[in-house]
Coordinates of C-alpha atoms in Angstrom, one line a residue:
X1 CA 201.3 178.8 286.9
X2 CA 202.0 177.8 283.4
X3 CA 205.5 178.8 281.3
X4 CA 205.3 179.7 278.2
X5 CA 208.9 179.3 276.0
X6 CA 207.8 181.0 273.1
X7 CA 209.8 181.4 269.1
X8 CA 208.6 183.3 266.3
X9 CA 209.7 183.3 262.7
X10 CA 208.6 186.0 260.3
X11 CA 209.0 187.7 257.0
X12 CA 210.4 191.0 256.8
X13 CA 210.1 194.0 254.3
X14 CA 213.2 194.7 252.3
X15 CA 212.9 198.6 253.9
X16 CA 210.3 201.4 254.3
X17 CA 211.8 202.7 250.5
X18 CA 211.0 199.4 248.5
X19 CA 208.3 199.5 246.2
X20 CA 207.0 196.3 247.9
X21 CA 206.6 198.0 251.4
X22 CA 205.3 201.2 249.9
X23 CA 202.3 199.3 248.3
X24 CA 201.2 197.7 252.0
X25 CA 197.6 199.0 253.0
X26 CA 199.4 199.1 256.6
X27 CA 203.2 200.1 257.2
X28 CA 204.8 196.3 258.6
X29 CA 208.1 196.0 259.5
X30 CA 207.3 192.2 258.7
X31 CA 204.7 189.6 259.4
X32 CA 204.7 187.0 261.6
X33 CA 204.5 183.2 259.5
X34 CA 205.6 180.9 262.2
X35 CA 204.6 180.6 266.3
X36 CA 206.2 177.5 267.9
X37 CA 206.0 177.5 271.6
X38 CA 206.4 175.1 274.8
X39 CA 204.4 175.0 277.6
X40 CA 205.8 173.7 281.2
X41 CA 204.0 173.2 284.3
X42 CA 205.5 173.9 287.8
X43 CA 207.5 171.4 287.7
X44 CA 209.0 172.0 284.8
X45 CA 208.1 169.5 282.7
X46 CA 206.8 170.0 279.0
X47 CA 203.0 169.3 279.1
X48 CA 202.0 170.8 275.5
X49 CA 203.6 172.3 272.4
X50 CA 202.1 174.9 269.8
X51 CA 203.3 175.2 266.4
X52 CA 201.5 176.3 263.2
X53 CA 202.2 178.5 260.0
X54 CA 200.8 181.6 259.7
X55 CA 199.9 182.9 255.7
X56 CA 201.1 186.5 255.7
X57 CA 198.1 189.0 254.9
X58 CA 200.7 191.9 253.2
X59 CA 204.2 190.0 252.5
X60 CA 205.1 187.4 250.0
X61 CA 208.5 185.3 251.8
X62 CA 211.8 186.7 250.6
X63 CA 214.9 184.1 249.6
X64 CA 216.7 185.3 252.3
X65 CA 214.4 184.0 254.9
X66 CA 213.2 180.9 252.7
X67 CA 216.9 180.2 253.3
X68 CA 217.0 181.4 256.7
X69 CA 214.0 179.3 258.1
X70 CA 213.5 176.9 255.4
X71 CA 209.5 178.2 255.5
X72 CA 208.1 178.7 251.6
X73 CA 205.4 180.8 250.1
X74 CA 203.9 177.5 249.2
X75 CA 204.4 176.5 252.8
X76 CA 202.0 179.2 254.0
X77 CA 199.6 179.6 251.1
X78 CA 197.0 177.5 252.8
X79 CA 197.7 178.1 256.7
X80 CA 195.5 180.4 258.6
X81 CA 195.4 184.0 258.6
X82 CA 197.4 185.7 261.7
X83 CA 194.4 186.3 263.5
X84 CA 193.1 183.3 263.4
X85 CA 196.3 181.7 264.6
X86 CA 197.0 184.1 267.6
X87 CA 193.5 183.5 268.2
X88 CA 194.3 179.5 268.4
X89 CA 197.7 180.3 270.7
X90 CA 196.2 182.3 273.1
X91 CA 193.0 179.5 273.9
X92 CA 196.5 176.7 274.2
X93 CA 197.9 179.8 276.3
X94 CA 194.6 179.3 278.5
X95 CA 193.6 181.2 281.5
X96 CA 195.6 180.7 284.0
X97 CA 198.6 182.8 285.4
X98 CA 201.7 182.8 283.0
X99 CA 204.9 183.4 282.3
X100 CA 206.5 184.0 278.7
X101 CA 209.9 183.0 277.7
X102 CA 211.9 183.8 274.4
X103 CA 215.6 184.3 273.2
X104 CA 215.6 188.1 273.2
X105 CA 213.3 190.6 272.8
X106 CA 212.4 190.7 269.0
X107 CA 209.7 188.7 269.4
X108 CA 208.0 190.5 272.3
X109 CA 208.3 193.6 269.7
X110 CA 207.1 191.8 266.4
X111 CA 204.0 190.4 268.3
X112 CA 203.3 193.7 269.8
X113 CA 204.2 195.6 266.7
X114 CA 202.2 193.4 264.0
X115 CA 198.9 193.2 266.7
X116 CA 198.6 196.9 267.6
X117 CA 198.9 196.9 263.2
X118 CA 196.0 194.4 262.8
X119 CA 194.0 195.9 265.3
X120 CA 194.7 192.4 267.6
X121 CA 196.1 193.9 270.6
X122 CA 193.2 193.0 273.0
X123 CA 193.4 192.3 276.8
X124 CA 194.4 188.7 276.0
X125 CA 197.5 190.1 274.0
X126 CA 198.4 192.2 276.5
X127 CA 198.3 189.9 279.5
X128 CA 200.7 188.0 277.2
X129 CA 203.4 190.9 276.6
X130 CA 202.8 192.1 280.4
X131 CA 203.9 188.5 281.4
X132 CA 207.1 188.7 278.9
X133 CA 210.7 187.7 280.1
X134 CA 213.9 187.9 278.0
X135 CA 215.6 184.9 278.8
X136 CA 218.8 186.1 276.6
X137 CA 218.9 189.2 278.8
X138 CA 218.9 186.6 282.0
X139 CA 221.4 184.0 280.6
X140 CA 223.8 186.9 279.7
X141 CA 223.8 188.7 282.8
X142 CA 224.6 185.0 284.3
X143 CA 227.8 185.2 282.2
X144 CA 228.2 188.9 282.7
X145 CA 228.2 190.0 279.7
X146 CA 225.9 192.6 277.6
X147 CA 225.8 191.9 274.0
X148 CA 223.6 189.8 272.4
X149 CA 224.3 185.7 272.4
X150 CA 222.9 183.5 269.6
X151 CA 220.7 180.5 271.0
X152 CA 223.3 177.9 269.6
X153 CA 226.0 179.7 272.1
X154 CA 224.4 179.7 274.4
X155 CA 223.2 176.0 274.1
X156 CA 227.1 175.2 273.8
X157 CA 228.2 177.2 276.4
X158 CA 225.7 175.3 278.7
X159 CA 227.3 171.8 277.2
X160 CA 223.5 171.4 275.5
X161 CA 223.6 169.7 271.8
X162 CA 221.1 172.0 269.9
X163 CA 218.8 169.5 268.6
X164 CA 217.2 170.3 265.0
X165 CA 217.2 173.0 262.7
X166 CA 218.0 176.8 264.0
X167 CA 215.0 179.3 262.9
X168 CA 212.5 176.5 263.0
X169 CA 209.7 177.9 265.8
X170 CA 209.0 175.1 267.8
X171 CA 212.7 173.6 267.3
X172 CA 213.6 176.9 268.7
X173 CA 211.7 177.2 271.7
X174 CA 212.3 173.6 272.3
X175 CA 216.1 174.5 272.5
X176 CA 215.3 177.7 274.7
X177 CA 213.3 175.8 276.9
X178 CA 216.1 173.2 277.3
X179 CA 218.2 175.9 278.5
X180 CA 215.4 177.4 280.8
X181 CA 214.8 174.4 282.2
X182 CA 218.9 173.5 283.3
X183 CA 219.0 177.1 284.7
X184 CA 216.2 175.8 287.0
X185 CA 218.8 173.6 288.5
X186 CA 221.9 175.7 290.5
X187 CA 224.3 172.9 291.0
X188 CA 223.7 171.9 287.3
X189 CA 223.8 175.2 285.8
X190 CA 226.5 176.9 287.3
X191 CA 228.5 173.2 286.7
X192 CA 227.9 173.7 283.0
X193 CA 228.2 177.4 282.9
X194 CA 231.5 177.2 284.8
X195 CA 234.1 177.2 281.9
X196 CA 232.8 180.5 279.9
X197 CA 231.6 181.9 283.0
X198 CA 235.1 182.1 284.7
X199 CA 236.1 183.5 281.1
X200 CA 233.9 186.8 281.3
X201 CA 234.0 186.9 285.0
X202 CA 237.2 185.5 286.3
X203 CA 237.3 186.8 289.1
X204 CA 233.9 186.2 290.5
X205 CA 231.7 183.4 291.8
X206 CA 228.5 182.9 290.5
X207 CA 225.7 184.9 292.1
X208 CA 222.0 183.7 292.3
X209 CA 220.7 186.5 290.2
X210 CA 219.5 184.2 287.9
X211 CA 216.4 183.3 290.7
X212 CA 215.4 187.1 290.5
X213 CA 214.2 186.9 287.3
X214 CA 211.3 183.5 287.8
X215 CA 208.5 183.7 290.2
X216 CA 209.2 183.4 294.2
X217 CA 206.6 180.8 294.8
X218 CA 207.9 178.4 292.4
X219 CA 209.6 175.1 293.9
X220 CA 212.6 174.0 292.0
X221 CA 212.0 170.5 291.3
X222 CA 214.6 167.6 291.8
X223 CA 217.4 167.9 289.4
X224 CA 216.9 165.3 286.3
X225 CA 219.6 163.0 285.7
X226 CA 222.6 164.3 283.6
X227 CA 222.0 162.6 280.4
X228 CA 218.9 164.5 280.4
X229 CA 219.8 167.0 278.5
X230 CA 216.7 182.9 267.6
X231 CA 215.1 185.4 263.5

């Protein structure tokens, strides 16, 4: 089985009332101009990254998410048309059984969203979205708590250095799959967790929910040494 630690970045419409949404041949909520993404094996060990620019079909990029992601209009101009590019993920994605990771749902619900849109939402799409996990959802209900936790948090929280720029795709997934990969490890984990764990739970021990949430038949590997280290 293959996983799949997945980050988006995309440009949004200012709302449904601006004259720039209003003028779209097809309602967006925004378009997707970024897919980074990790792939591990069973072992959980990084055996191939994806990350290209995607040229937005509808959407010129606004300032506030040139600033945000540091992605330009000039950036894009030449990539690859969002088809084209999801076409290109899903042959790295490949064939065989797998397991999607990303920092909240947003993304699971922009890919959907802008697919179904473009007429894209084949089976190959769907396998993708039926495979989906939110790893925020699973980190948080570690910590027991219910609203939503930034990446960096939740990085520091874990005693993780995030490494490179936030809202960059592949940085991001890097960073998420940094995390998944420590929660793959108990006696590591629940070691770095401990501190902001016992502050949202104080008075109870960490349970192995975590486990409920990744495939039964996958071995934990041996735990790396410890200086191994969302839009």
């Amino acid at each position: 089985m293959n996983l799949v630690v997945l980050d988006l970045e995309w440009n949004q419409a200012m709302s449904s009332k601006s004259s720039v949404f209003n003028k779209l041949p097809i309602h967006l909520g925004g378009e997707i101009i970024e897919i980074g993404a990790v792939k591990l094996n069973d072992a959980f060990e990084t055996v191939s990254e994806f990350s290209e620019y995607v040229r937005p079909d509808n959407l010129r990029i606004e300032a506030d998410i040139e600033a945000l992601t540091g992605i330009t209009n000039e950036m894009v101009a030449g990539a690859p048309a969002f088809s084209e590019v999801l076409a290109r993920f899903l042959d790295w994605i490949g064939e065989d059984e797998v397991e999607v990771y990303s920092w909240s749902l947003t993304d699971y619900h922009q890919l959907h969203h802008e697919s179904e849109r473009k007429d894209l939402l084949d089976e190959r799409v769907q396998r993708l979205l039926d495979s989906w996990v939110d790893f925020q959802e699973v980190f948080g209900k570690e910590l027991g708590i219910t609203h939503s936790l930034k990446l960096e948090y939740a990085l520091k929280a874990a005693n993780i250095d995030f490494e490179g720029k936030a809202h960059d795709g592949l940085t991001d997934a890097r960073n998420t799959a940094h995390l998944f990969v420590l929660s793959r490890d108990r006696a590591r984990f629940e070691k770095a967790i401990a501190v902001i764990a016992e502050m949202f739970r104080p008075k109870n021990r960490l349970s192995t929910s975590l486990g409920s949430f990744f495939p039964a038949n996958l071995d934990l590997p041996e735990g790396p040494e410890d200086e191994d280290t969302e839009v």
